[in-house]
């Protein structure tokens, strides 16, 4: 199969956006697994759980999850392009170019 410099299926921007959306969907599951991890730890030499290390671990996981969610939301935020905006959302209610504006001014006023 010959190698070409063109993408095969998706544009790079939409591919990256979809992967960020996948990461946003998986983040709660990864967070749950990481938060449940201290329950699987065995104490080092005593039957008493090591709460200090577990507390620091949970705090670190919490901070990492917040930072990951922030990074993903920043990556997904500014991607509203003209192709992403659905039709009929009320943004383009008036004429948008000179030709449409001139046709609209030439039309007779509605009777009624």
CSV table of N, CA, C and O in Angstrom, one decimal:
chain,number,residue,atom,x,y,z
A,1,UNK,N,0.8,-1.2,0.0
A,1,UNK,CA,0.0,0.0,0.0
A,1,UNK,C,0.9,1.2,0.0
A,1,UNK,O,1.7,1.4,0.9
A,2,UNK,N,0.7,2.1,-1.0
A,2,UNK,CA,1.6,3.3,-1.0
A,2,UNK,C,1.3,4.3,0.1
A,2,UNK,O,0.1,4.5,0.4
A,3,UNK,N,2.3,4.9,0.6
A,3,UNK,CA,2.1,5.9,1.7
A,3,UNK,C,1.9,7.3,1.1
A,3,UNK,O,2.7,7.7,0.2
A,4,UNK,N,0.9,8.0,1.5
A,4,UNK,CA,0.7,9.3,1.0
A,4,UNK,C,0.7,10.2,2.2
A,4,UNK,O,0.5,9.8,3.4
A,5,UNK,N,0.8,11.5,2.0
A,5,UNK,CA,0.9,12.5,3.1
A,5,UNK,C,-0.5,13.0,3.5
A,5,UNK,O,-0.6,13.8,4.4
A,6,UNK,N,-1.5,12.5,2.9
A,6,UNK,CA,-2.9,12.9,3.3
A,6,UNK,C,-3.5,12.0,4.3
A,6,UNK,O,-3.3,10.8,4.3
A,7,UNK,N,-4.4,12.6,5.2
A,7,UNK,CA,-5.0,11.8,6.2
A,7,UNK,C,-6.0,10.8,5.5
A,7,UNK,O,-6.6,11.1,4.4
A,8,UNK,N,-6.2,9.6,6.1
A,8,UNK,CA,-7.0,8.6,5.5
A,8,UNK,C,-8.5,8.9,5.7
A,8,UNK,O,-9.3,8.8,4.7
A,9,UNK,N,-9.0,9.2,6.9
A,9,UNK,CA,-10.4,9.2,7.2
A,9,UNK,C,-10.8,10.6,7.7
A,9,UNK,O,-11.8,11.2,7.2
A,10,UNK,N,-10.2,11.1,8.7
A,10,UNK,CA,-10.7,12.3,9.4
A,10,UNK,C,-9.7,13.4,9.3
A,10,UNK,O,-8.5,13.2,9.2
A,11,UNK,N,-10.2,14.6,9.4
A,11,UNK,CA,-9.3,15.7,9.5
A,11,UNK,C,-8.6,15.7,10.9
A,11,UNK,O,-9.2,15.1,11.9
A,12,UNK,N,-7.4,16.2,11.0
A,12,UNK,CA,-6.6,16.1,12.2
A,12,UNK,C,-7.3,16.8,13.4
A,12,UNK,O,-7.4,16.3,14.5
A,13,UNK,N,-8.0,17.9,13.1
A,13,UNK,CA,-8.6,18.7,14.2
A,13,UNK,C,-9.8,17.9,14.8
A,13,UNK,O,-10.0,17.8,16.0
A,14,UNK,N,-10.7,17.3,13.9
A,14,UNK,CA,-11.8,16.6,14.4
A,14,UNK,C,-11.4,15.3,15.1
A,14,UNK,O,-12.0,14.8,16.0
A,15,UNK,N,-10.3,14.7,14.6
A,15,UNK,CA,-9.8,13.5,15.2
A,15,UNK,C,-9.3,13.8,16.7
A,15,UNK,O,-9.7,13.0,17.6
A,16,UNK,N,-8.6,14.8,16.8
A,16,UNK,CA,-8.1,15.2,18.2
A,16,UNK,C,-9.3,15.6,19.1
A,16,UNK,O,-9.3,15.3,20.2
A,17,UNK,N,-10.3,16.3,18.5
A,17,UNK,CA,-11.4,16.6,19.3
A,17,UNK,C,-12.2,15.4,19.8
A,17,UNK,O,-12.6,15.3,20.9
A,18,UNK,N,-12.3,14.4,18.9
A,18,UNK,CA,-13.0,13.1,19.3
A,18,UNK,C,-12.2,12.4,20.4
A,18,UNK,O,-12.7,11.8,21.3
A,19,UNK,N,-10.8,12.4,20.3
A,19,UNK,CA,-10.0,11.8,21.3
A,19,UNK,C,-10.1,12.5,22.6
A,19,UNK,O,-10.1,11.9,23.7
A,20,UNK,N,-10.2,13.8,22.6
A,20,UNK,CA,-10.4,14.6,23.8
A,20,UNK,C,-11.8,14.2,24.5
A,20,UNK,O,-11.9,14.2,25.7
A,21,UNK,N,-12.8,14.1,23.6
A,21,UNK,CA,-14.1,13.7,24.1
A,21,UNK,C,-14.1,12.3,24.7
A,21,UNK,O,-14.7,12.1,25.8
A,22,UNK,N,-13.3,11.4,24.1
A,22,UNK,CA,-13.2,10.1,24.7
A,22,UNK,C,-12.5,10.1,26.0
A,22,UNK,O,-12.8,9.4,27.0
A,23,UNK,N,-11.4,11.0,26.1
A,23,UNK,CA,-10.7,11.1,27.4
A,23,UNK,C,-11.7,11.7,28.5
A,23,UNK,O,-11.6,11.3,29.6
A,24,UNK,N,-12.5,12.6,28.1
A,24,UNK,CA,-13.5,13.2,29.0
A,24,UNK,C,-14.5,12.2,29.5
A,24,UNK,O,-14.9,12.2,30.7
A,25,UNK,N,-14.8,11.3,28.7
A,25,UNK,CA,-15.8,10.2,29.1
A,25,UNK,C,-15.1,9.2,30.0
A,25,UNK,O,-15.7,8.6,30.9
A,26,UNK,N,-13.8,8.9,29.8
A,26,UNK,CA,-13.1,7.9,30.6
A,26,UNK,C,-12.5,8.5,31.9
A,26,UNK,O,-12.2,7.7,32.8
A,27,UNK,N,-12.4,9.8,32.0
A,27,UNK,CA,-11.9,10.4,33.2
A,27,UNK,C,-12.6,10.0,34.5
A,27,UNK,O,-11.9,9.6,35.5
A,28,UNK,N,-13.9,9.9,34.6
A,28,UNK,CA,-14.5,9.5,35.8
A,28,UNK,C,-14.2,8.0,36.2
A,28,UNK,O,-14.1,7.7,37.3
A,29,UNK,N,-14.1,7.2,35.2
A,29,UNK,CA,-13.9,5.8,35.4
A,29,UNK,C,-12.4,5.6,35.9
A,29,UNK,O,-12.2,4.9,36.9
A,30,UNK,N,-11.5,6.3,35.3
A,30,UNK,CA,-10.1,6.3,35.8
A,30,UNK,C,-10.0,6.8,37.2
A,30,UNK,O,-9.3,6.3,38.0
A,31,UNK,N,-10.7,7.9,37.4
A,31,UNK,CA,-10.7,8.5,38.8
A,31,UNK,C,-11.3,7.5,39.8
A,31,UNK,O,-10.7,7.4,40.9
A,32,UNK,N,-12.3,6.8,39.5
A,32,UNK,CA,-12.9,5.8,40.4
A,32,UNK,C,-11.9,4.7,40.7
A,32,UNK,O,-11.8,4.3,41.9
A,33,UNK,N,-11.3,4.2,39.7
A,33,UNK,CA,-10.3,3.1,39.9
A,33,UNK,C,-9.1,3.6,40.8
A,33,UNK,O,-8.7,2.9,41.7
A,34,UNK,N,-8.7,4.9,40.5
A,34,UNK,CA,-7.6,5.4,41.3
A,34,UNK,C,-8.0,5.7,42.7
A,34,UNK,O,-7.2,5.5,43.7
A,35,UNK,N,-9.2,6.1,43.0
A,35,UNK,CA,-9.6,6.4,44.3
A,35,UNK,C,-9.9,5.1,45.1
A,35,UNK,O,-9.7,5.0,46.3
A,36,UNK,N,-10.3,4.1,44.4
A,36,UNK,CA,-10.5,2.8,45.1
A,36,UNK,C,-9.2,2.0,45.4
A,36,UNK,O,-9.2,1.0,46.1
A,37,UNK,N,-8.1,2.4,44.8
A,37,UNK,CA,-6.9,1.7,44.9
A,37,UNK,C,-6.4,1.5,46.3
A,37,UNK,O,-5.9,0.5,46.7
A,38,UNK,N,-6.5,2.5,47.2
A,38,UNK,CA,-6.0,2.3,48.6
A,38,UNK,C,-6.7,1.2,49.3
A,38,UNK,O,-6.1,0.6,50.3
A,39,UNK,N,-7.9,0.8,48.9
A,39,UNK,CA,-8.5,-0.3,49.6
A,39,UNK,C,-7.9,-1.6,49.2
A,39,UNK,O,-8.1,-2.6,50.0
A,40,UNK,N,-7.1,-1.7,48.2
A,40,UNK,CA,-6.4,-2.9,47.8
A,40,UNK,C,-5.0,-3.0,48.4
A,40,UNK,O,-4.4,-4.1,48.4
A,41,UNK,N,-4.5,-1.9,49.0
A,41,UNK,CA,-3.2,-1.9,49.6
A,41,UNK,C,-3.2,-2.8,50.8
A,41,UNK,O,-4.1,-2.8,51.6
A,42,UNK,N,-2.1,-3.5,51.0
A,42,UNK,CA,-1.9,-4.3,52.2
A,42,UNK,C,-1.0,-3.5,53.1
A,42,UNK,O,0.0,-2.8,52.7
A,43,UNK,N,-1.2,-3.5,54.4
A,43,UNK,CA,-0.3,-2.8,55.3
A,43,UNK,C,1.1,-3.3,55.3
A,43,UNK,O,1.3,-4.5,55.0
A,44,UNK,N,2.1,-2.5,55.5
A,44,UNK,CA,3.5,-2.9,55.3
A,44,UNK,C,3.9,-3.9,56.4
A,44,UNK,O,4.2,-5.1,56.0
A,45,UNK,N,3.8,-3.6,57.7
A,45,UNK,CA,4.3,-4.6,58.7
A,45,UNK,C,3.3,-4.7,59.8
A,45,UNK,O,3.5,-5.5,60.7
A,46,UNK,N,2.3,-3.8,59.8
A,46,UNK,CA,1.3,-3.9,60.9
A,46,UNK,C,-0.1,-4.1,60.3
A,46,UNK,O,-0.3,-3.8,59.2
A,47,UNK,N,-1.0,-4.6,61.1
A,47,UNK,CA,-2.3,-4.8,60.6
A,47,UNK,C,-3.1,-3.6,60.5
A,47,UNK,O,-4.2,-3.5,60.0
A,48,UNK,N,-2.6,-2.5,61.1
A,48,UNK,CA,-3.3,-1.2,61.0
A,48,UNK,C,-3.0,-0.5,59.7
A,48,UNK,O,-1.8,-0.4,59.2
A,49,UNK,N,-4.0,0.0,59.0
A,49,UNK,CA,-3.8,0.6,57.7
A,49,UNK,C,-3.0,1.9,57.9
A,49,UNK,O,-3.0,2.6,58.9
A,50,UNK,N,-2.2,2.2,56.9
A,50,UNK,CA,-1.4,3.4,56.8
A,50,UNK,C,-2.2,4.5,56.3
A,50,UNK,O,-2.2,4.8,55.1
A,51,UNK,N,-2.9,5.3,57.2
A,51,UNK,CA,-3.8,6.3,56.8
A,51,UNK,C,-3.1,7.5,56.3
A,51,UNK,O,-3.7,8.3,55.4
A,52,UNK,N,-1.9,7.8,56.8
A,52,UNK,CA,-1.2,9.0,56.3
A,52,UNK,C,-0.9,8.9,54.8
A,52,UNK,O,-1.1,9.8,54.0
A,53,UNK,N,-0.3,7.8,54.4
A,53,UNK,CA,0.1,7.6,53.0
A,53,UNK,C,-1.2,7.5,52.2
A,53,UNK,O,-1.2,8.1,51.1
A,54,UNK,N,-2.2,6.8,52.6
A,54,UNK,CA,-3.4,6.8,51.9
A,54,UNK,C,-4.1,8.1,51.7
A,54,UNK,O,-4.6,8.4,50.6
A,55,UNK,N,-4.1,8.9,52.7
A,55,UNK,CA,-4.7,10.3,52.6
A,55,UNK,C,-3.9,11.2,51.6
A,55,UNK,O,-4.5,11.9,50.9
A,56,UNK,N,-2.6,11.1,51.7
A,56,UNK,CA,-1.8,11.8,50.7
A,56,UNK,C,-2.0,11.4,49.3
A,56,UNK,O,-2.1,12.2,48.4
A,57,UNK,N,-2.2,10.0,49.1
A,57,UNK,CA,-2.4,9.5,47.8
A,57,UNK,C,-3.8,10.0,47.3
A,57,UNK,O,-3.9,10.4,46.1
A,58,UNK,N,-4.8,9.9,48.1
A,58,UNK,CA,-6.2,10.4,47.7
A,58,UNK,C,-6.1,11.9,47.4
A,58,UNK,O,-6.8,12.3,46.4
A,59,UNK,N,-5.4,12.7,48.2
A,59,UNK,CA,-5.3,14.1,47.9
A,59,UNK,C,-4.6,14.3,46.5
A,59,UNK,O,-5.1,15.2,45.7
A,60,UNK,N,-3.6,13.6,46.3
A,60,UNK,CA,-2.8,13.7,45.0
A,60,UNK,C,-3.7,13.3,43.8
A,60,UNK,O,-3.7,14.0,42.8
A,61,UNK,N,-4.4,12.2,44.0
A,61,UNK,CA,-5.3,11.8,42.9
A,61,UNK,C,-6.4,12.8,42.6
A,61,UNK,O,-6.7,13.1,41.5
A,62,UNK,N,-6.9,13.4,43.7
A,62,UNK,CA,-8.0,14.4,43.6
A,62,UNK,C,-7.4,15.6,42.8
A,62,UNK,O,-8.1,16.1,41.8
A,63,UNK,N,-6.2,16.1,43.1
A,63,UNK,CA,-5.6,17.2,42.4
A,63,UNK,C,-5.3,16.9,40.9
A,63,UNK,O,-5.6,17.7,40.0
A,64,UNK,N,-4.8,15.7,40.7
A,64,UNK,CA,-4.6,15.3,39.3
A,64,UNK,C,-5.8,15.2,38.5
A,64,UNK,O,-5.9,15.6,37.3
A,65,UNK,N,-6.9,14.7,39.1
A,65,UNK,CA,-8.2,14.6,38.4
A,65,UNK,C,-8.7,16.0,38.0
A,65,UNK,O,-9.3,16.2,37.0
A,66,UNK,N,-8.6,16.9,39.0
A,66,UNK,CA,-9.0,18.3,38.7
A,66,UNK,C,-8.2,18.9,37.6
A,66,UNK,O,-8.8,19.5,36.7
A,67,UNK,N,-6.9,18.7,37.6
A,67,UNK,CA,-6.0,19.3,36.6
A,67,UNK,C,-6.3,18.6,35.2
A,67,UNK,O,-6.3,19.3,34.2
A,68,UNK,N,-6.6,17.3,35.2
A,68,UNK,CA,-6.9,16.6,33.9
A,68,UNK,C,-8.2,17.1,33.4
A,68,UNK,O,-8.3,17.4,32.2
A,69,UNK,N,-9.2,17.3,34.2
A,69,UNK,CA,-10.5,17.8,33.8
A,69,UNK,C,-10.4,19.2,33.2
A,69,UNK,O,-11.0,19.6,32.2
A,70,UNK,N,-9.5,20.0,33.9
A,70,UNK,CA,-9.3,21.4,33.4
A,70,UNK,C,-8.6,21.4,32.1
A,70,UNK,O,-9.0,22.1,31.2
A,71,UNK,N,-7.6,20.6,31.9
A,71,UNK,CA,-6.9,20.5,30.6
A,71,UNK,C,-7.8,20.0,29.5
A,71,UNK,O,-7.8,20.6,28.4
A,72,UNK,N,-8.6,19.0,29.8
A,72,UNK,CA,-9.6,18.5,28.8
A,72,UNK,C,-10.6,19.6,28.4
A,72,UNK,O,-10.9,19.8,27.2
A,73,UNK,N,-11.1,20.3,29.4
A,73,UNK,CA,-12.2,21.3,29.1
A,73,UNK,C,-11.6,22.4,28.4
A,73,UNK,O,-12.3,23.0,27.5
A,74,UNK,N,-10.3,22.8,28.6
A,74,UNK,CA,-9.7,23.9,27.8
A,74,UNK,C,-9.5,23.4,26.4
A,74,UNK,O,-9.6,24.2,25.5
A,75,UNK,N,-9.2,22.1,26.2
A,75,UNK,CA,-9.0,21.6,24.8
A,75,UNK,C,-10.3,21.5,24.1
A,75,UNK,O,-10.3,21.7,22.8
A,76,UNK,N,-11.4,21.3,24.8
A,76,UNK,CA,-12.7,21.2,24.1
A,76,UNK,C,-13.4,22.5,24.0
A,76,UNK,O,-14.4,22.6,23.2
A,77,UNK,N,-13.1,23.5,24.7
A,77,UNK,CA,-13.8,24.7,24.8
A,77,UNK,C,-14.0,25.5,23.5
A,77,UNK,O,-15.0,25.7,23.0
A,78,UNK,N,-12.9,25.9,22.9
A,78,UNK,CA,-13.0,26.9,21.8
A,78,UNK,C,-13.1,26.3,20.4
A,78,UNK,O,-12.5,26.7,19.5
A,79,UNK,N,-13.9,25.3,20.3
A,79,UNK,CA,-14.0,24.6,19.0
A,79,UNK,C,-15.3,24.8,18.3
A,79,UNK,O,-15.7,24.0,17.4
A,80,UNK,N,-16.0,25.8,18.7
A,80,UNK,CA,-17.3,26.1,18.0
A,80,UNK,C,-17.0,26.8,16.7
A,80,UNK,O,-16.8,28.0,16.6
A,81,UNK,N,-17.0,26.0,15.6
A,81,UNK,CA,-16.8,26.6,14.3
A,81,UNK,C,-18.1,26.7,13.6
A,81,UNK,O,-19.1,26.3,14.1
A,82,UNK,N,-18.1,27.2,12.4
A,82,UNK,CA,-19.3,27.4,11.6
A,82,UNK,C,-19.9,26.0,11.3
A,82,UNK,O,-21.1,25.8,11.3
A,83,UNK,N,-19.1,25.0,11.1
A,83,UNK,CA,-19.6,23.6,10.9
A,83,UNK,C,-20.2,22.9,12.1
A,83,UNK,O,-21.0,22.0,12.0
A,84,UNK,N,-19.8,23.4,13.3
A,84,UNK,CA,-20.3,22.8,14.5
A,84,UNK,C,-21.6,23.4,15.0
A,84,UNK,O,-22.3,22.8,15.8
A,85,UNK,N,-21.9,24.6,14.5
A,85,UNK,CA,-23.1,25.3,14.9
A,85,UNK,C,-24.3,24.7,14.2
A,85,UNK,O,-24.3,24.7,12.9
A,86,UNK,N,-25.3,24.2,14.8
A,86,UNK,CA,-26.5,23.7,14.1
A,86,UNK,C,-27.2,24.8,13.4
A,86,UNK,O,-27.2,25.9,13.8
A,87,UNK,N,-27.9,24.4,12.4
A,87,UNK,CA,-28.7,25.3,11.6
A,87,UNK,C,-30.0,25.7,12.4
A,87,UNK,O,-30.5,24.9,13.2
A,88,UNK,N,-30.4,27.0,12.3
A,88,UNK,CA,-31.6,27.4,12.9
A,88,UNK,C,-31.4,27.7,14.4
A,88,UNK,O,-32.4,27.6,15.1
A,89,UNK,N,-30.2,28.1,14.8
A,89,UNK,CA,-30.0,28.4,16.2
A,89,UNK,C,-30.3,29.9,16.5
A,89,UNK,O,-30.1,30.3,17.7
A,90,UNK,N,-30.7,30.7,15.6
A,90,UNK,CA,-31.1,32.0,15.8
A,90,UNK,C,-29.9,33.0,15.7
A,90,UNK,O,-30.1,34.2,15.9
A,91,UNK,N,-28.7,32.6,15.3
A,91,UNK,CA,-27.6,33.5,15.2
A,91,UNK,C,-27.7,34.3,13.9
A,91,UNK,O,-27.4,35.5,13.9
A,92,UNK,N,-28.1,33.7,12.9
A,92,UNK,CA,-28.1,34.4,11.6
A,92,UNK,C,-29.6,34.7,11.1
A,92,UNK,O,-30.1,34.1,10.2
A,93,UNK,N,-30.2,35.6,11.8
A,93,UNK,CA,-31.6,35.8,11.5
A,93,UNK,C,-31.7,36.9,10.4
A,93,UNK,O,-32.7,36.8,9.6
A,94,UNK,N,-30.8,37.8,10.3
A,94,UNK,CA,-30.9,38.8,9.2
A,94,UNK,C,-30.0,38.4,8.0
A,94,UNK,O,-29.4,37.4,8.0
A,95,UNK,N,-30.1,39.3,7.0
A,95,UNK,CA,-29.2,39.0,5.8
A,95,UNK,C,-27.8,39.1,6.2
A,95,UNK,O,-27.3,39.9,7.0
A,96,UNK,N,-27.0,38.2,5.6
A,96,UNK,CA,-25.6,38.1,6.0
A,96,UNK,C,-24.6,38.7,5.0
A,96,UNK,O,-23.5,39.0,5.3
A,97,UNK,N,-25.0,38.9,3.7
A,97,UNK,CA,-24.1,39.5,2.7
A,97,UNK,C,-24.9,40.5,1.9
A,97,UNK,O,-26.1,40.7,2.0
A,98,UNK,N,-24.1,41.3,1.1
A,98,UNK,CA,-24.7,42.4,0.3
A,98,UNK,C,-25.7,41.9,-0.7
A,98,UNK,O,-26.8,42.6,-0.9
A,99,UNK,N,-25.5,40.8,-1.3
A,99,UNK,CA,-26.5,40.3,-2.3
A,99,UNK,C,-27.8,39.9,-1.7
A,99,UNK,O,-28.9,40.3,-2.2
A,100,UNK,N,-27.8,39.3,-0.5
A,100,UNK,CA,-29.0,38.9,0.2
A,100,UNK,C,-29.7,40.2,0.7
A,100,UNK,O,-30.9,40.3,0.6
A,101,UNK,N,-28.9,41.2,1.1
A,101,UNK,CA,-29.5,42.4,1.6
A,101,UNK,C,-30.2,43.2,0.5
A,101,UNK,O,-31.3,43.8,0.7
A,102,UNK,N,-29.6,43.2,-0.7
A,102,UNK,CA,-30.2,43.9,-1.8
A,102,UNK,C,-31.5,43.2,-2.2
A,102,UNK,O,-32.4,43.9,-2.6
A,103,UNK,N,-31.5,41.9,-2.3
A,103,UNK,CA,-32.7,41.2,-2.6
A,103,UNK,C,-33.8,41.4,-1.6
A,103,UNK,O,-35.0,41.5,-2.0
A,104,UNK,N,-33.4,41.5,-0.4
A,104,UNK,CA,-34.4,41.7,0.7
A,104,UNK,C,-35.0,43.1,0.6
A,104,UNK,O,-36.2,43.3,0.9
A,105,UNK,N,-34.2,44.1,0.2
A,105,UNK,CA,-34.7,45.4,0.1
A,105,UNK,C,-35.6,45.6,-1.2
A,105,UNK,O,-36.4,46.5,-1.2
A,106,UNK,N,-35.4,44.8,-2.2
A,106,UNK,CA,-36.2,44.9,-3.4
A,106,UNK,C,-37.5,44.3,-3.3
A,106,UNK,O,-38.4,44.5,-4.1
A,107,UNK,N,-37.7,43.4,-2.4
A,107,UNK,CA,-39.0,42.7,-2.2
A,107,UNK,C,-40.1,43.7,-1.7
A,107,UNK,O,-39.8,44.6,-1.0
A,108,UNK,N,-41.3,43.5,-2.2
A,108,UNK,CA,-42.4,44.3,-1.8
A,108,UNK,C,-42.7,44.0,-0.3
A,108,UNK,O,-42.5,42.9,0.2
A,109,UNK,N,-43.2,45.0,0.4
A,109,UNK,CA,-43.6,44.8,1.8
A,109,UNK,C,-44.8,43.8,1.9
A,109,UNK,O,-45.6,43.8,1.0
A,110,UNK,N,-44.8,43.0,2.9
A,110,UNK,CA,-45.9,42.0,3.1
A,110,UNK,C,-47.2,42.8,3.4
A,110,UNK,O,-47.2,43.8,4.1
A,111,UNK,N,-48.2,42.2,2.8
A,111,UNK,CA,-49.6,42.8,3.0
A,111,UNK,C,-50.2,42.1,4.2
A,111,UNK,O,-50.1,40.9,4.4
A,112,UNK,N,-50.9,42.8,5.0
A,112,UNK,CA,-51.6,42.1,6.0
A,112,UNK,C,-52.0,42.9,7.1
A,112,UNK,O,-52.3,43.3,8.0
